[in-house]
Structures are given as C-alpha cells and as structure tokens.
Amino acid sequence: MTQAPDRPPLAFEDLEGVVAAIRARGGRVSAARRIVLDALFAADGPVSAEHVAGGLGGRVVKSDVSSVYRNLELLEELGAVRHVHLGHGPGLYALEGMAGREYLVCERCGRVDAVDPLRLDDVRSAIRDQFGYEAGFAHFPIVGLCPACAGDTGAGTGEPEHAHSHGGYVHRHPHGHGHSH
C-alpha cells in the first residue's frame, strides 16, 4: 500500500505532533499504532517491520509482526510513514515528517548515507536534461560504492564484492560467482 496521491505527507516534529496530525486526518491512534510510532521515533534510521515488532533491541515494547505491518500500512496511507528499499533486504520504514531524506547505499559494505534531497538536485537536473525523467531517490536509493570501497577491488579477487542481508545477517561475496539478482 502506498500513500494516497491526494494526501501530502504529514508535517510533525515529535510523537504528540504526529498523533495530532493523524487525528486531524480522521485517523485513530490505537495502543498498537502508538507502539509502532514509538519504535519509529526510537529508531536511528529506517527500520524493518520485523525490527519494530522485536522492540528495537529492548528500547520499545515488542509487538506482533502482522499487527506492525497493518499499522505501518495504515500510517503510510495517512502520510505519517513511508517505506524505502535500501539494497536487497526487506522494505524499511521511517516517519515521513522525520524522513525528508534520500539515500546512498554502498553495494559492497552496505553503508547507508542519508542525504538532504536538495543536495541531489544537480543529479536530478542532469537526469532530466539528458533523459527527460524526473528522478526521485526517496523510495529506492542511489547504489554505488562508498569512498572507502571505491578504492578497493574487493577481497583480492579483482572483482567488486556485494553485500546484502538475510534477516539481519549481512554477507558479502564477489559478483559473478553463481549469485543472481
């Protein structure tokens, strides 16, 4: 599910602000939704629904993962939450009012850098000028090599490595060794 096109993202700065904004849009803030919102405020960046359900390492109350998914979808429809895809893992969720960022992801080490969207305006302009596309990097990131990995060819193989996670476990392997994407 995605946010309704006629509903702009909500603006808020704290938990009470998002609760008021959700109620102003006719949404309810149940105890389960408040747990999800608490977890998103406690998170250091975009997180998976499973991570939210797991209580963010004990920082917030644990919840049922199916309930978390339902609440994240509703909060996204209301414009309070958005999801992003940062690499090969599951979709991640962040508060919309706090998530005015776009992302750069290193395909080798998995480093994620949040970037103010204004800093990517020159990139958007170049894409528009050369191809006619209006580019956005809020849902899918720009993928490449971070500065540290750009100077390294990867594990001495001469091939760039690739890192991705499976349920929180990150592994790396060189491209071209029987792994398809």
Short mmCIF file of N, CA and C in Angstrom, two decimals:
data_model
loop_
_atom_site.label_atom_id
_atom_site.label_comp_id
_atom_site.label_asym_id
_atom_site.label_seq_id
_atom_site.Cartn_x
_atom_site.Cartn_y
_atom_site.Cartn_z
N MET A 1 0.83 -1.18 0.00
CA MET A 1 0.00 0.00 0.00
C MET A 1 0.87 1.23 0.00
N THR A 2 0.41 2.24 -0.66
CA THR A 2 1.16 3.48 -0.66
C THR A 2 0.24 4.62 -0.29
N GLN A 3 0.85 5.72 0.00
CA GLN A 3 0.11 6.90 0.40
C GLN A 3 -0.82 7.34 -0.73
N ALA A 4 -2.03 7.75 -0.40
CA ALA A 4 -2.97 8.24 -1.40
C ALA A 4 -2.39 9.47 -2.08
N PRO A 5 -2.52 9.55 -3.44
CA PRO A 5 -1.88 10.65 -4.16
C PRO A 5 -2.37 12.03 -3.76
N ASP A 6 -3.61 12.13 -3.26
CA ASP A 6 -4.14 13.44 -2.89
C ASP A 6 -3.83 13.80 -1.44
N ARG A 7 -3.08 12.97 -0.76
CA ARG A 7 -2.73 13.21 0.64
C ARG A 7 -1.25 13.51 0.75
N PRO A 8 -0.90 14.76 0.97
CA PRO A 8 0.52 15.07 1.14
C PRO A 8 1.03 14.50 2.45
N PRO A 9 2.35 14.33 2.56
CA PRO A 9 2.92 13.83 3.81
C PRO A 9 2.55 14.75 4.98
N LEU A 10 2.42 14.16 6.14
CA LEU A 10 2.15 14.95 7.34
C LEU A 10 3.42 15.66 7.80
N ALA A 11 3.25 16.81 8.39
CA ALA A 11 4.38 17.54 8.99
C ALA A 11 4.27 17.42 10.50
N PHE A 12 5.36 17.03 11.14
CA PHE A 12 5.38 16.89 12.59
C PHE A 12 6.81 16.83 13.05
N GLU A 13 7.00 17.06 14.37
CA GLU A 13 8.36 17.03 14.92
C GLU A 13 8.53 16.07 16.08
N ASP A 14 7.41 15.63 16.66
CA ASP A 14 7.51 14.71 17.79
C ASP A 14 6.29 13.81 17.82
N LEU A 15 6.25 12.91 18.79
CA LEU A 15 5.18 11.93 18.88
C LEU A 15 3.81 12.59 19.00
N GLU A 16 3.72 13.58 19.87
CA GLU A 16 2.42 14.24 20.04
C GLU A 16 2.01 14.98 18.76
N GLY A 17 2.98 15.51 18.03
CA GLY A 17 2.68 16.18 16.77
C GLY A 17 2.14 15.23 15.72
N VAL A 18 2.72 14.03 15.61
CA VAL A 18 2.22 13.06 14.63
C VAL A 18 0.86 12.53 15.05
N VAL A 19 0.66 12.32 16.36
CA VAL A 19 -0.65 11.86 16.84
C VAL A 19 -1.71 12.90 16.48
N ALA A 20 -1.43 14.17 16.72
CA ALA A 20 -2.40 15.23 16.39
C ALA A 20 -2.65 15.30 14.89
N ALA A 21 -1.59 15.15 14.08
CA ALA A 21 -1.74 15.21 12.62
C ALA A 21 -2.57 14.03 12.10
N ILE A 22 -2.34 12.85 12.67
CA ILE A 22 -3.12 11.67 12.26
C ILE A 22 -4.59 11.87 12.62
N ARG A 23 -4.85 12.36 13.81
CA ARG A 23 -6.24 12.59 14.23
C ARG A 23 -6.90 13.67 13.37
N ALA A 24 -6.14 14.69 12.98
CA ALA A 24 -6.68 15.74 12.12
C ALA A 24 -7.10 15.19 10.76
N ARG A 25 -6.47 14.11 10.33
CA ARG A 25 -6.82 13.46 9.06
C ARG A 25 -7.90 12.40 9.24
N GLY A 26 -8.43 12.29 10.43
CA GLY A 26 -9.50 11.32 10.68
C GLY A 26 -9.02 9.95 11.10
N GLY A 27 -7.74 9.82 11.35
CA GLY A 27 -7.18 8.53 11.77
C GLY A 27 -7.24 8.36 13.27
N ARG A 28 -7.27 7.11 13.70
CA ARG A 28 -7.24 6.79 15.12
C ARG A 28 -5.81 6.42 15.50
N VAL A 29 -5.47 6.66 16.75
CA VAL A 29 -4.16 6.26 17.25
C VAL A 29 -4.40 5.27 18.39
N SER A 30 -4.46 4.00 18.00
CA SER A 30 -4.67 2.92 18.96
C SER A 30 -3.37 2.66 19.73
N ALA A 31 -3.46 1.81 20.74
CA ALA A 31 -2.25 1.45 21.50
C ALA A 31 -1.22 0.79 20.59
N ALA A 32 -1.68 -0.08 19.67
CA ALA A 32 -0.76 -0.75 18.74
C ALA A 32 -0.08 0.25 17.81
N ARG A 33 -0.82 1.25 17.34
CA ARG A 33 -0.22 2.28 16.47
C ARG A 33 0.78 3.13 17.23
N ARG A 34 0.45 3.41 18.48
CA ARG A 34 1.38 4.20 19.30
C ARG A 34 2.68 3.44 19.52
N ILE A 35 2.61 2.11 19.70
CA ILE A 35 3.83 1.30 19.84
C ILE A 35 4.67 1.41 18.58
N VAL A 36 4.04 1.33 17.41
CA VAL A 36 4.77 1.45 16.14
C VAL A 36 5.39 2.83 16.03
N LEU A 37 4.64 3.87 16.35
CA LEU A 37 5.17 5.24 16.28
C LEU A 37 6.32 5.42 17.26
N ASP A 38 6.17 4.90 18.48
CA ASP A 38 7.26 4.97 19.47
C ASP A 38 8.52 4.33 18.92
N ALA A 39 8.36 3.16 18.29
CA ALA A 39 9.52 2.44 17.74
C ALA A 39 10.17 3.25 16.62
N LEU A 40 9.38 3.87 15.76
CA LEU A 40 9.95 4.66 14.67
C LEU A 40 10.67 5.90 15.20
N PHE A 41 10.15 6.51 16.25
CA PHE A 41 10.84 7.65 16.86
C PHE A 41 12.13 7.20 17.55
N ALA A 42 12.14 5.98 18.10
CA ALA A 42 13.33 5.48 18.80
C ALA A 42 14.41 4.98 17.84
N ALA A 43 14.03 4.68 16.62
CA ALA A 43 14.98 4.13 15.64
C ALA A 43 15.98 5.19 15.19
N ASP A 44 17.18 4.72 14.84
CA ASP A 44 18.23 5.61 14.36
C ASP A 44 18.08 5.94 12.88
N GLY A 45 17.21 5.25 12.19
CA GLY A 45 17.00 5.44 10.76
C GLY A 45 15.88 4.52 10.32
N PRO A 46 15.71 4.32 9.03
CA PRO A 46 14.66 3.40 8.56
C PRO A 46 14.88 1.99 9.11
N VAL A 47 13.78 1.35 9.51
CA VAL A 47 13.86 0.01 10.11
C VAL A 47 12.81 -0.91 9.48
N SER A 48 13.06 -2.21 9.57
CA SER A 48 12.11 -3.19 9.05
C SER A 48 10.95 -3.36 10.02
N ALA A 49 9.84 -3.87 9.49
CA ALA A 49 8.69 -4.17 10.35
C ALA A 49 9.06 -5.20 11.40
N GLU A 50 9.91 -6.16 11.03
CA GLU A 50 10.34 -7.17 11.98
C GLU A 50 11.14 -6.55 13.12
N HIS A 51 11.95 -5.55 12.79
CA HIS A 51 12.74 -4.88 13.82
C HIS A 51 11.83 -4.09 14.76
N VAL A 52 10.81 -3.45 14.20
CA VAL A 52 9.82 -2.74 15.02
C VAL A 52 9.12 -3.74 15.94
N ALA A 53 8.67 -4.88 15.37
CA ALA A 53 7.96 -5.89 16.16
C ALA A 53 8.84 -6.45 17.26
N GLY A 54 10.13 -6.53 17.02
CA GLY A 54 11.05 -7.07 18.00
C GLY A 54 11.40 -6.11 19.11
N GLY A 55 10.85 -4.92 19.08
CA GLY A 55 11.07 -3.96 20.15
C GLY A 55 12.36 -3.17 20.05
N LEU A 56 12.99 -3.15 18.87
CA LEU A 56 14.23 -2.38 18.65
C LEU A 56 15.27 -2.67 19.72
N GLY A 57 15.52 -3.93 19.93
CA GLY A 57 16.55 -4.32 20.90
C GLY A 57 16.20 -3.95 22.33
N GLY A 58 14.92 -3.97 22.68
CA GLY A 58 14.51 -3.68 24.05
C GLY A 58 14.23 -2.22 24.34
N ARG A 59 14.36 -1.35 23.31
CA ARG A 59 14.12 0.08 23.55
C ARG A 59 12.63 0.42 23.59
N VAL A 60 11.80 -0.42 22.96
CA VAL A 60 10.35 -0.20 22.99
C VAL A 60 9.65 -1.54 23.17
N VAL A 61 8.35 -1.50 23.34
CA VAL A 61 7.54 -2.70 23.56
C VAL A 61 7.52 -3.57 22.30
N LYS A 62 7.64 -4.89 22.50
CA LYS A 62 7.52 -5.84 21.38
C LYS A 62 6.08 -5.91 20.95
N SER A 63 5.88 -6.29 19.68
CA SER A 63 4.54 -6.36 19.13
C SER A 63 4.46 -7.51 18.13
N ASP A 64 3.26 -7.89 17.76
CA ASP A 64 3.03 -8.92 16.75
C ASP A 64 3.38 -8.36 15.37
N VAL A 65 4.18 -9.09 14.58
CA VAL A 65 4.66 -8.57 13.30
C VAL A 65 3.52 -8.29 12.32
N SER A 66 2.47 -9.12 12.32
CA SER A 66 1.36 -8.85 11.39
C SER A 66 0.63 -7.56 11.80
N SER A 67 0.51 -7.31 13.08
CA SER A 67 -0.09 -6.07 13.55
C SER A 67 0.77 -4.87 13.16
N VAL A 68 2.10 -5.04 13.28
CA VAL A 68 3.02 -3.97 12.89
C VAL A 68 2.86 -3.65 11.42
N TYR A 69 2.82 -4.67 10.56
CA TYR A 69 2.64 -4.43 9.12
C TYR A 69 1.33 -3.70 8.84
N ARG A 70 0.24 -4.14 9.45
CA ARG A 70 -1.07 -3.48 9.23
C ARG A 70 -1.01 -2.01 9.64
N ASN A 71 -0.40 -1.75 10.80
CA ASN A 71 -0.32 -0.38 11.28
C ASN A 71 0.62 0.47 10.43
N LEU A 72 1.72 -0.09 9.98
CA LEU A 72 2.62 0.65 9.09
C LEU A 72 1.92 1.02 7.79
N GLU A 73 1.14 0.09 7.23
CA GLU A 73 0.41 0.37 6.00
C GLU A 73 -0.61 1.49 6.21
N LEU A 74 -1.34 1.44 7.31
CA LEU A 74 -2.31 2.49 7.59
C LEU A 74 -1.61 3.83 7.80
N LEU A 75 -0.52 3.82 8.56
CA LEU A 75 0.22 5.06 8.81
C LEU A 75 0.82 5.61 7.52
N GLU A 76 1.17 4.71 6.60
CA GLU A 76 1.67 5.18 5.30
C GLU A 76 0.53 5.81 4.49
N GLU A 77 -0.64 5.19 4.50
CA GLU A 77 -1.80 5.75 3.81
C GLU A 77 -2.15 7.13 4.35
N LEU A 78 -1.99 7.32 5.65
CA LEU A 78 -2.30 8.61 6.27
C LEU A 78 -1.21 9.66 6.03
N GLY A 79 -0.05 9.23 5.51
CA GLY A 79 1.04 10.17 5.23
C GLY A 79 2.00 10.37 6.38
N ALA A 80 1.94 9.50 7.40
CA ALA A 80 2.82 9.64 8.55
C ALA A 80 4.11 8.84 8.41
N VAL A 81 4.07 7.79 7.60
CA VAL A 81 5.19 6.87 7.44
C VAL A 81 5.44 6.67 5.95
N ARG A 82 6.68 6.39 5.59
CA ARG A 82 6.98 5.97 4.22
C ARG A 82 7.93 4.80 4.28
N HIS A 83 7.91 4.02 3.21
CA HIS A 83 8.87 2.91 3.17
C HIS A 83 9.87 3.15 2.06
N VAL A 84 11.05 2.61 2.28
CA VAL A 84 12.15 2.73 1.32
C VAL A 84 12.78 1.35 1.15
N HIS A 85 13.46 1.17 0.06
CA HIS A 85 14.19 -0.06 -0.20
C HIS A 85 15.66 0.30 -0.30
N LEU A 86 16.43 -0.12 0.68
CA LEU A 86 17.84 0.20 0.73
C LEU A 86 18.66 -1.07 0.50
N GLY A 87 18.75 -1.48 -0.72
CA GLY A 87 19.51 -2.68 -1.04
C GLY A 87 18.60 -3.87 -1.22
N HIS A 88 19.12 -5.06 -0.95
CA HIS A 88 18.41 -6.30 -1.24
C HIS A 88 17.53 -6.79 -0.11
N GLY A 89 17.51 -6.12 1.00
CA GLY A 89 16.72 -6.56 2.14
C GLY A 89 15.26 -6.17 2.02
N PRO A 90 14.51 -6.36 3.10
CA PRO A 90 13.09 -6.00 3.10
C PRO A 90 12.91 -4.49 3.05
N GLY A 91 11.70 -4.07 2.71
CA GLY A 91 11.39 -2.65 2.77
C GLY A 91 11.58 -2.15 4.19
N LEU A 92 12.05 -0.94 4.32
CA LEU A 92 12.26 -0.33 5.63
C LEU A 92 11.30 0.83 5.79
N TYR A 93 11.00 1.19 7.02
CA TYR A 93 10.01 2.22 7.31
C TYR A 93 10.62 3.34 8.13
N ALA A 94 10.18 4.56 7.85
CA ALA A 94 10.62 5.73 8.60
C ALA A 94 9.45 6.69 8.70
N LEU A 95 9.50 7.54 9.71
CA LEU A 95 8.48 8.57 9.85
C LEU A 95 8.63 9.58 8.72
N GLU A 96 7.54 9.90 8.07
CA GLU A 96 7.58 10.83 6.94
C GLU A 96 8.06 12.21 7.36
N GLY A 97 7.54 12.71 8.48
CA GLY A 97 7.93 14.04 8.92
C GLY A 97 9.39 14.14 9.31
N MET A 98 10.00 13.00 9.61
CA MET A 98 11.40 12.97 10.01
C MET A 98 12.27 12.41 8.88
N ALA A 99 11.66 11.95 7.81
CA ALA A 99 12.39 11.19 6.79
C ALA A 99 12.60 11.96 5.51
N GLY A 100 12.66 13.27 5.55
CA GLY A 100 12.85 14.04 4.34
C GLY A 100 14.25 13.85 3.81
N ARG A 101 14.60 12.61 3.56
CA ARG A 101 15.95 12.27 3.11
C ARG A 101 15.86 11.34 1.92
N GLU A 102 16.94 11.31 1.19
CA GLU A 102 17.13 10.31 0.16
C GLU A 102 18.42 9.60 0.53
N TYR A 103 18.69 8.48 -0.12
CA TYR A 103 19.75 7.62 0.39
C TYR A 103 20.76 7.22 -0.68
N LEU A 104 22.00 7.03 -0.21
CA LEU A 104 23.09 6.46 -1.00
C LEU A 104 23.46 5.16 -0.29
N VAL A 105 23.59 4.07 -1.03
CA VAL A 105 23.89 2.78 -0.43
C VAL A 105 25.11 2.18 -1.12
N CYS A 106 26.07 1.74 -0.33
CA CYS A 106 27.25 1.06 -0.88
C CYS A 106 26.89 -0.39 -1.14
N GLU A 107 27.08 -0.81 -2.38
CA GLU A 107 26.73 -2.19 -2.74
C GLU A 107 27.77 -3.20 -2.25
N ARG A 108 28.89 -2.74 -1.73
CA ARG A 108 29.90 -3.66 -1.21
C ARG A 108 29.78 -3.83 0.29
N CYS A 109 29.85 -2.76 1.04
CA CYS A 109 29.88 -2.89 2.50
C CYS A 109 28.53 -2.65 3.15
N GLY A 110 27.56 -2.15 2.40
CA GLY A 110 26.23 -1.92 2.94
C GLY A 110 26.04 -0.58 3.63
N ARG A 111 27.07 0.27 3.62
CA ARG A 111 26.95 1.60 4.24
C ARG A 111 25.77 2.34 3.62
N VAL A 112 25.00 3.01 4.47
CA VAL A 112 23.86 3.82 4.03
C VAL A 112 24.08 5.24 4.50
N ASP A 113 24.03 6.18 3.57
CA ASP A 113 24.14 7.60 3.91
C ASP A 113 22.83 8.28 3.58
N ALA A 114 22.23 8.93 4.58
CA ALA A 114 21.04 9.73 4.36
C ALA A 114 21.50 11.10 3.85
N VAL A 115 20.82 11.57 2.81
CA VAL A 115 21.22 12.80 2.15
C VAL A 115 20.03 13.75 2.09
N ASP A 116 20.26 15.01 2.39
CA ASP A 116 19.23 16.02 2.21
C ASP A 116 18.89 16.05 0.72
N PRO A 117 17.60 15.94 0.35
CA PRO A 117 17.23 15.91 -1.07
C PRO A 117 17.76 17.09 -1.89
N LEU A 118 17.93 18.24 -1.26
CA LEU A 118 18.44 19.40 -2.01
C LEU A 118 19.84 19.14 -2.54
N ARG A 119 20.62 18.31 -1.85
CA ARG A 119 21.98 18.02 -2.29
C ARG A 119 22.01 17.16 -3.56
N LEU A 120 20.87 16.54 -3.91
CA LEU A 120 20.80 15.72 -5.11
C LEU A 120 20.11 16.42 -6.27
N ASP A 121 19.80 17.71 -6.10
CA ASP A 121 19.12 18.44 -7.17
C ASP A 121 19.94 18.52 -8.45
N ASP A 122 21.26 18.64 -8.35
CA ASP A 122 22.09 18.66 -9.56
C ASP A 122 22.02 17.32 -10.30
N VAL A 123 21.97 16.23 -9.54
CA VAL A 123 21.84 14.90 -10.16
C VAL A 123 20.49 14.80 -10.86
N ARG A 124 19.43 15.25 -10.19
CA ARG A 124 18.10 15.23 -10.79
C ARG A 124 18.07 16.07 -12.07
N SER A 125 18.72 17.23 -12.03
CA SER A 125 18.76 18.10 -13.21
C SER A 125 19.48 17.43 -14.36
N ALA A 126 20.60 16.76 -14.07
CA ALA A 126 21.35 16.08 -15.13
C ALA A 126 20.51 14.97 -15.76
N ILE A 127 19.78 14.21 -14.95
CA ILE A 127 18.92 13.14 -15.47
C ILE A 127 17.79 13.74 -16.30
N ARG A 128 17.19 14.81 -15.81
CA ARG A 128 16.11 15.47 -16.54
C ARG A 128 16.62 15.99 -17.88
N ASP A 129 17.79 16.66 -17.87
CA ASP A 129 18.34 17.24 -19.10
C ASP A 129 18.72 16.18 -20.12
N GLN A 130 19.31 15.08 -19.67
CA GLN A 130 19.78 14.05 -20.60
C GLN A 130 18.72 13.05 -21.02
N PHE A 131 17.76 12.76 -20.12
CA PHE A 131 16.81 11.69 -20.41
C PHE A 131 15.34 12.09 -20.32
N GLY A 132 15.06 13.27 -19.77
CA GLY A 132 13.68 13.71 -19.63
C GLY A 132 12.94 13.14 -18.43
N TYR A 133 13.62 12.36 -17.60
CA TYR A 133 12.99 11.77 -16.42
C TYR A 133 13.09 12.71 -15.23
N GLU A 134 12.05 12.69 -14.41
CA GLU A 134 12.07 13.38 -13.13
C GLU A 134 12.47 12.34 -12.10
N ALA A 135 13.71 12.38 -11.65
CA ALA A 135 14.24 11.35 -10.76
C ALA A 135 13.95 11.66 -9.29
N GLY A 136 13.66 10.62 -8.56
CA GLY A 136 13.49 10.70 -7.12
C GLY A 136 14.19 9.52 -6.48
N PHE A 137 14.79 9.74 -5.34
CA PHE A 137 15.55 8.69 -4.68
C PHE A 137 15.04 8.45 -3.27
N ALA A 138 13.78 8.77 -3.02
CA ALA A 138 13.21 8.59 -1.69
C ALA A 138 12.79 7.14 -1.45
N HIS A 139 12.30 6.46 -2.47
CA HIS A 139 11.82 5.08 -2.31
C HIS A 139 12.92 4.07 -2.59
N PHE A 140 13.70 4.31 -3.63
CA PHE A 140 14.86 3.48 -3.96
C PHE A 140 16.09 4.37 -3.92
N PRO A 141 17.18 3.88 -3.37
CA PRO A 141 18.38 4.72 -3.21
C PRO A 141 19.24 4.76 -4.47
N ILE A 142 20.24 5.60 -4.42
CA ILE A 142 21.31 5.57 -5.40
C ILE A 142 22.30 4.54 -4.88
N VAL A 143 22.64 3.56 -5.70
CA VAL A 143 23.53 2.48 -5.30
C VAL A 143 24.85 2.63 -6.02
N GLY A 144 25.92 2.43 -5.30
CA GLY A 144 27.26 2.51 -5.87
C GLY A 144 28.27 2.06 -4.83
N LEU A 145 29.46 2.61 -4.90
CA LEU A 145 30.50 2.29 -3.93
C LEU A 145 30.79 3.52 -3.09
N CYS A 146 30.86 3.32 -1.77
CA CYS A 146 31.20 4.41 -0.86
C CYS A 146 32.67 4.80 -1.10
N PRO A 147 33.11 5.93 -0.56
CA PRO A 147 34.51 6.33 -0.77
C PRO A 147 35.53 5.29 -0.34
N ALA A 148 35.28 4.59 0.77
CA ALA A 148 36.23 3.58 1.25
C ALA A 148 36.30 2.39 0.31
N CYS A 149 35.16 1.96 -0.22
CA CYS A 149 35.14 0.79 -1.10
C CYS A 149 35.54 1.11 -2.53
N ALA A 150 35.37 2.36 -2.94
CA ALA A 150 35.68 2.73 -4.32
C ALA A 150 37.15 2.52 -4.66
N GLY A 151 38.03 2.63 -3.65
CA GLY A 151 39.45 2.45 -3.89
C GLY A 151 39.92 1.02 -3.73
N ASP A 152 39.01 0.10 -3.35
CA ASP A 152 39.35 -1.30 -3.12
C ASP A 152 38.63 -2.16 -4.14
N THR A 153 39.29 -3.17 -4.69
CA THR A 153 38.65 -4.01 -5.70
C THR A 153 37.91 -5.19 -5.11
N GLY A 154 38.01 -5.41 -3.81
CA GLY A 154 37.19 -6.43 -3.16
C GLY A 154 37.85 -7.77 -2.96
N ALA A 155 38.21 -8.03 -1.75
CA ALA A 155 38.67 -9.35 -1.30
C ALA A 155 39.79 -9.93 -2.14
N GLY A 156 40.58 -9.10 -2.79
CA GLY A 156 41.72 -9.57 -3.55
C GLY A 156 41.36 -10.35 -4.80
N THR A 157 40.10 -10.36 -5.20
CA THR A 157 39.69 -11.14 -6.36
C THR A 157 39.76 -10.32 -7.64
N GLY A 158 39.90 -9.02 -7.50
CA GLY A 158 39.83 -8.17 -8.68
C GLY A 158 38.40 -7.85 -9.07
N GLU A 159 37.44 -8.45 -8.37
CA GLU A 159 36.03 -8.20 -8.66
C GLU A 159 35.41 -7.44 -7.49
N PRO A 160 34.47 -6.54 -7.79
CA PRO A 160 33.80 -5.87 -6.68
C PRO A 160 32.98 -6.88 -5.88
N GLU A 161 32.96 -6.68 -4.58
CA GLU A 161 32.15 -7.51 -3.71
C GLU A 161 30.73 -6.97 -3.66
N HIS A 162 29.85 -7.79 -3.16
CA HIS A 162 28.46 -7.40 -2.99
C HIS A 162 28.05 -7.82 -1.59
N ALA A 163 27.41 -6.93 -0.86
CA ALA A 163 26.95 -7.27 0.49
C ALA A 163 25.45 -7.09 0.57
N HIS A 164 24.78 -8.01 1.20
CA HIS A 164 23.36 -7.85 1.48
C HIS A 164 22.99 -8.70 2.67
N SER A 165 21.79 -8.45 3.18
CA SER A 165 21.41 -9.15 4.40
C SER A 165 20.25 -10.09 4.15
N HIS A 166 20.19 -11.09 4.97
CA HIS A 166 19.07 -12.02 5.02
C HIS A 166 18.62 -12.05 6.47
N GLY A 167 17.55 -11.33 6.78
CA GLY A 167 17.03 -11.33 8.14
C GLY A 167 18.00 -10.80 9.17
N GLY A 168 18.74 -9.78 8.84
CA GLY A 168 19.66 -9.17 9.79
C GLY A 168 21.08 -9.67 9.67
N TYR A 169 21.31 -10.77 8.95
CA TYR A 169 22.66 -11.29 8.75
C TYR A 169 23.19 -10.71 7.44
N VAL A 170 24.30 -10.02 7.52
CA VAL A 170 24.91 -9.41 6.33
C VAL A 170 26.01 -10.32 5.84
N HIS A 171 25.99 -10.61 4.55
CA HIS A 171 27.10 -11.36 3.98
C HIS A 171 27.61 -10.67 2.73
N ARG A 172 28.84 -11.01 2.37
CA ARG A 172 29.50 -10.41 1.23
C ARG A 172 30.01 -11.51 0.32
N HIS A 173 29.97 -11.24 -0.96
CA HIS A 173 30.56 -12.17 -1.93
C HIS A 173 30.90 -11.39 -3.18
N PRO A 174 31.85 -11.88 -3.97
CA PRO A 174 32.16 -11.18 -5.22
C PRO A 174 31.03 -11.39 -6.22
N HIS A 175 30.78 -10.38 -7.03
CA HIS A 175 29.80 -10.53 -8.12
C HIS A 175 30.32 -11.55 -9.10
N GLY A 176 29.42 -12.25 -9.77
CA GLY A 176 29.80 -13.17 -10.83
C GLY A 176 30.15 -14.56 -10.36
N HIS A 177 29.86 -14.91 -9.11
CA HIS A 177 30.18 -16.25 -8.62
C HIS A 177 28.90 -17.01 -8.29
N GLY A 178 28.08 -17.22 -9.30
CA GLY A 178 26.88 -18.03 -9.12
C GLY A 178 25.77 -17.36 -8.35
N HIS A 179 25.81 -16.08 -8.19
CA HIS A 179 24.78 -15.37 -7.45
C HIS A 179 24.00 -14.51 -8.42
N SER A 180 22.71 -14.67 -8.44
CA SER A 180 21.89 -13.85 -9.34
C SER A 180 21.10 -12.84 -8.55
N HIS A 181 20.72 -11.78 -9.20
CA HIS A 181 19.92 -10.72 -8.57
C HIS A 181 18.62 -10.58 -9.28
#
